[in-house]
């Protein structure tokens, strides 16, 4: 089955710096890769996603890149702000598997003012 | 639209007790999921359903049961609660078809002592 590895587990940056979180997946048939942000005590919320027919997607300060050959994808946050502090999860899904998302272990991002 | 609702918000169980976690959605989504999130970890899929009357196991189904008699409701049953089931439980839905975005409920925090 699918396995998703996420690194780093914790990341501390200064406000205004960029943050990069990386994930690798094992199933080459996976075709959908979302990123979720989870604030303390809250539910996960989708912040950006990418499908396997696209190499990069941007939404304001957030971007995701996908390398299908290497089976890895990354989240890039530019001009970080204190409100970006949260736990970020990557996930992978095989489209014909009933929507079963396999999550990475999470990255705790801390943005210091 | 309430989206995805879960009850209760918190619960403490004694070892060996049983309970049902409720999940209801008003989005008319076919797909529903139960995840558990242990402290500092990612989400693990317990069970999922692709429509009323159809359920299937996820990554960690042992000790749990589900049913899906209606589109709206997807209860998760814990029989003979064990300390290892102490976790936060999230229900999620997605529309299916070509849309993969999952919408999460607010979660149920369960402690088994």
GROMACS .gro file of C-alpha atoms in nm:
model
  226
    1UNK     CA    1   0.000   0.000   0.000
    2UNK     CA    2   0.087   0.367  -0.008
    3UNK     CA    3   0.335   0.513   0.240
    4UNK     CA    4   0.401   0.885   0.283
    5UNK     CA    5   0.710   1.023   0.456
    6UNK     CA    6   0.725   1.389   0.560
    7UNK     CA    7   1.024   1.601   0.662
    8UNK     CA    8   1.116   1.785   0.870
    9UNK     CA    9   0.905   1.707   1.177
   10UNK     CA   10   0.965   2.057   1.316
   11UNK     CA   11   1.065   2.377   1.140
   12UNK     CA   12   1.137   2.716   1.292
   13UNK     CA   13   1.176   3.026   1.074
   14UNK     CA   14   1.190   3.401   1.121
   15UNK     CA   15   0.895   3.606   1.007
   16UNK     CA   16   0.940   3.697   0.642
   17UNK     CA   17   1.158   3.395   0.561
   18UNK     CA   18   1.048   3.106   0.341
   19UNK     CA   19   0.956   2.760   0.466
   20UNK     CA   20   0.977   2.435   0.271
   21UNK     CA   21   0.826   2.102   0.374
   22UNK     CA   22   0.893   1.786   0.174
   23UNK     CA   23   0.706   1.459   0.130
   24UNK     CA   24   0.782   1.139  -0.053
   25UNK     CA   25   0.534   0.872  -0.150
   26UNK     CA   26   0.572   0.510  -0.249
   27UNK     CA   27   0.280   0.429  -0.482
   28UNK     CA   28   0.350   0.552  -0.836
   29UNK     CA   29  -0.025   0.526  -0.911
   30UNK     CA   30  -0.107   0.803  -0.659
   31UNK     CA   31  -0.251   1.099  -0.845
   32UNK     CA   32  -0.370   1.358  -0.592
   33UNK     CA   33  -0.156   1.533  -0.330
   34UNK     CA   34  -0.321   1.773  -0.083
   35UNK     CA   35  -0.167   1.978   0.196
   36UNK     CA   36  -0.359   2.043   0.517
   37UNK     CA   37  -0.299   2.301   0.789
   38UNK     CA   38  -0.404   2.217   1.143
   39UNK     CA   39  -0.403   2.477   1.417
   40UNK     CA   40  -0.389   2.363   1.778
   41UNK     CA   41  -0.714   2.195   1.880
   42UNK     CA   42  -0.875   2.251   1.540
   43UNK     CA   43  -0.967   2.035   1.244
   44UNK     CA   44  -0.734   1.995   0.943
   45UNK     CA   45  -0.812   2.238   0.662
   46UNK     CA   46  -0.705   2.207   0.300
   47UNK     CA   47  -0.469   2.486   0.194
   48UNK     CA   48  -0.357   2.368  -0.148
   49UNK     CA   49  -0.359   2.053  -0.358
   50UNK     CA   50  -0.207   1.928  -0.680
   51UNK     CA   51  -0.291   1.654  -0.926
   52UNK     CA   52  -0.039   1.432  -1.098
   53UNK     CA   53  -0.084   1.599  -1.437
   54UNK     CA   54   0.052   1.929  -1.301
   55UNK     CA   55   0.408   2.008  -1.188
   56UNK     CA   56   0.346   2.321  -0.983
   57UNK     CA   57   0.055   2.517  -0.838
   58UNK     CA   58   0.057   2.853  -0.661
   59UNK     CA   59  -0.194   3.035  -0.444
   60UNK     CA   60  -0.064   3.370  -0.319
   61UNK     CA   61   0.219   3.290  -0.071
   62UNK     CA   62   0.175   2.913  -0.095
   63UNK     CA   63   0.300   2.684  -0.369
   64UNK     CA   64   0.325   2.310  -0.417
   65UNK     CA   65   0.563   2.132  -0.654
   66UNK     CA   66   0.540   1.771  -0.767
   67UNK     CA   67   0.814   1.550  -0.911
   68UNK     CA   68   0.643   1.230  -1.028
   69UNK     CA   69   0.965   1.064  -1.139
   70UNK     CA   70   1.122   1.101  -0.795
   71UNK     CA   71   0.785   1.055  -0.620
   72UNK     CA   72   0.813   1.360  -0.404
   73UNK     CA   73   0.621   1.682  -0.356
   74UNK     CA   74   0.691   1.994  -0.153
   75UNK     CA   75   0.506   2.281   0.011
   76UNK     CA   76   0.662   2.625  -0.016
   77UNK     CA   77   0.545   2.916   0.198
   78UNK     CA   78   0.700   3.254   0.122
   79UNK     CA   79   0.702   3.570   0.338
   80UNK     CA   80   0.598   3.368   0.641
   81UNK     CA   81   0.382   3.533   0.906
   82UNK     CA   82   0.318   3.433   1.271
   83UNK     CA   83  -0.031   3.315   1.174
   84UNK     CA   84   0.132   3.052   0.950
   85UNK     CA   85   0.242   2.873   1.269
   86UNK     CA   86   0.060   2.539   1.274
   87UNK     CA   87   0.108   2.171   1.193
   88UNK     CA   88   0.112   2.095   0.821
   89UNK     CA   89   0.025   1.753   0.679
   90UNK     CA   90   0.085   1.620   0.331
   91UNK     CA   91  -0.118   1.332   0.193
   92UNK     CA   92  -0.140   1.112  -0.115
   93UNK     CA   93  -0.437   0.947  -0.277
   94UNK     CA   94  -0.485   0.689  -0.544
   95UNK     CA   95  -0.789   0.805  -0.734
   96UNK     CA   96  -0.947   0.464  -0.778
   97UNK     CA   97  -0.913   0.372  -0.410
   98UNK     CA   98  -1.234   0.526  -0.275
   99UNK     CA   99  -1.067   0.851  -0.179
  100UNK     CA  100  -0.841   0.691   0.080
  101UNK     CA  101  -0.591   0.959   0.181
  102UNK     CA  102  -0.263   0.843   0.333
  103UNK     CA  103  -0.114   1.116   0.551
  104UNK     CA  104   0.240   1.207   0.636
  105UNK     CA  105   0.344   1.244   0.999
  106UNK     CA  106   0.316   1.623   1.005
  107UNK     CA  107   0.550   1.921   1.033
  108UNK     CA  108   0.517   2.168   1.317
  109UNK     CA  109   0.601   2.509   1.173
  110UNK     CA  110   0.686   2.790   1.409
  111UNK     CA  111   0.722   3.144   1.269
  112UNK     CA  112   0.902   3.374   1.511
  113UNK     CA  113   0.818   3.745   1.494
  114UNK     CA  114  -2.513   2.453   0.598
  115UNK     CA  115  -2.356   2.298   0.904
  116UNK     CA  116  -2.113   2.093   0.692
  117UNK     CA  117  -1.978   1.801   0.896
  118UNK     CA  118  -2.080   1.776   1.261
  119UNK     CA  119  -1.955   1.536   1.527
  120UNK     CA  120  -2.083   1.450   1.872
  121UNK     CA  121  -1.974   1.438   2.144
  122UNK     CA  122  -1.685   1.688   2.153
  123UNK     CA  123  -1.520   1.514   2.449
  124UNK     CA  124  -1.570   1.183   2.623
  125UNK     CA  125  -1.398   0.984   2.894
  126UNK     CA  126  -1.454   0.608   2.890
  127UNK     CA  127  -1.352   0.336   3.130
  128UNK     CA  128  -1.169   0.032   2.993
  129UNK     CA  129  -1.420  -0.218   2.857
  130UNK     CA  130  -1.701   0.031   2.802
  131UNK     CA  131  -1.846   0.092   2.458
  132UNK     CA  132  -1.973   0.402   2.282
  133UNK     CA  133  -2.077   0.542   1.945
  134UNK     CA  134  -1.922   0.851   1.792
  135UNK     CA  135  -2.171   1.032   1.573
  136UNK     CA  136  -2.095   1.199   1.240
  137UNK     CA  137  -2.352   1.380   1.028
  138UNK     CA  138  -2.309   1.576   0.706
  139UNK     CA  139  -2.553   1.796   0.518
  140UNK     CA  140  -2.341   1.829   0.203
  141UNK     CA  141  -2.501   1.532   0.026
  142UNK     CA  142  -2.155   1.378  -0.018
  143UNK     CA  143  -2.126   1.012  -0.103
  144UNK     CA  144  -1.787   0.949   0.055
  145UNK     CA  145  -1.735   0.953   0.432
  146UNK     CA  146  -1.431   0.864   0.643
  147UNK     CA  147  -1.325   0.811   1.002
  148UNK     CA  148  -0.970   0.901   1.104
  149UNK     CA  149  -0.790   0.889   1.433
  150UNK     CA  150  -0.511   1.126   1.528
  151UNK     CA  151  -0.280   1.032   1.811
  152UNK     CA  152  -0.083   1.311   1.984
  153UNK     CA  153   0.187   1.456   1.759
  154UNK     CA  154   0.099   1.221   1.475
  155UNK     CA  155  -0.074   1.226   1.140
  156UNK     CA  156  -0.420   1.094   1.067
  157UNK     CA  157  -0.482   0.724   1.024
  158UNK     CA  158  -0.787   0.599   0.832
  159UNK     CA  159  -1.010   0.366   1.037
  160UNK     CA  160  -1.306   0.300   0.806
  161UNK     CA  161  -1.461   0.463   0.505
  162UNK     CA  162  -1.782   0.448   0.301
  163UNK     CA  163  -1.843   0.526  -0.065
  164UNK     CA  164  -2.219   0.545  -0.021
  165UNK     CA  165  -2.514   0.430   0.187
  166UNK     CA  166  -2.491   0.059   0.262
  167UNK     CA  167  -2.122   0.031   0.163
  168UNK     CA  168  -1.833   0.038   0.410
  169UNK     CA  169  -1.474  -0.080   0.401
  170UNK     CA  170  -1.171  -0.102   0.629
  171UNK     CA  171  -0.892   0.152   0.633
  172UNK     CA  172  -0.544   0.127   0.784
  173UNK     CA  173  -0.641   0.073   1.151
  174UNK     CA  174  -0.990  -0.087   1.177
  175UNK     CA  175  -0.935  -0.322   1.472
  176UNK     CA  176  -1.159  -0.246   1.770
  177UNK     CA  177  -1.405  -0.039   1.567
  178UNK     CA  178  -1.721  -0.091   1.365
  179UNK     CA  179  -1.920   0.134   1.134
  180UNK     CA  180  -2.252   0.141   0.955
  181UNK     CA  181  -2.392   0.366   0.680
  182UNK     CA  182  -2.766   0.338   0.656
  183UNK     CA  183  -2.816   0.691   0.519
  184UNK     CA  184  -2.612   0.935   0.312
  185UNK     CA  185  -2.601   1.180   0.604
  186UNK     CA  186  -2.485   0.963   0.895
  187UNK     CA  187  -2.173   0.754   0.950
  188UNK     CA  188  -2.147   0.643   1.315
  189UNK     CA  189  -1.830   0.484   1.454
  190UNK     CA  190  -1.877   0.221   1.723
  191UNK     CA  191  -1.611   0.134   1.982
  192UNK     CA  192  -1.664  -0.199   2.156
  193UNK     CA  193  -1.463  -0.287   2.467
  194UNK     CA  194  -1.268   0.040   2.483
  195UNK     CA  195  -0.893   0.012   2.546
  196UNK     CA  196  -0.634   0.279   2.648
  197UNK     CA  197  -0.480   0.245   2.299
  198UNK     CA  198  -0.800   0.399   2.160
  199UNK     CA  199  -0.732   0.727   2.339
  200UNK     CA  200  -0.714   0.969   2.048
  201UNK     CA  201  -0.889   1.248   1.861
  202UNK     CA  202  -1.136   1.115   1.607
  203UNK     CA  203  -1.218   1.307   1.292
  204UNK     CA  204  -1.496   1.238   1.047
  205UNK     CA  205  -1.456   1.367   0.691
  206UNK     CA  206  -1.648   1.369   0.366
  207UNK     CA  207  -1.592   1.438   0.000
  208UNK     CA  208  -1.827   1.460  -0.292
  209UNK     CA  209  -1.666   1.192  -0.502
  210UNK     CA  210  -1.656   1.191  -0.879
  211UNK     CA  211  -1.365   1.414  -0.987
  212UNK     CA  212  -1.351   1.613  -0.661
  213UNK     CA  213  -1.106   1.483  -0.403
  214UNK     CA  214  -1.114   1.762  -0.144
  215UNK     CA  215  -1.205   1.625   0.198
  216UNK     CA  216  -1.398   1.831   0.454
  217UNK     CA  217  -1.335   1.749   0.818
  218UNK     CA  218  -1.564   1.765   1.119
  219UNK     CA  219  -1.447   1.937   1.441
  220UNK     CA  220  -1.334   1.612   1.603
  221UNK     CA  221  -1.413   1.409   1.915
  222UNK     CA  222  -1.147   1.386   2.186
  223UNK     CA  223  -1.171   1.045   2.352
  224UNK     CA  224  -0.984   0.933   2.663
  225UNK     CA  225  -0.996   0.572   2.781
  226UNK     CA  226  -0.876   0.515   3.138
   0.00000   0.00000   0.00000
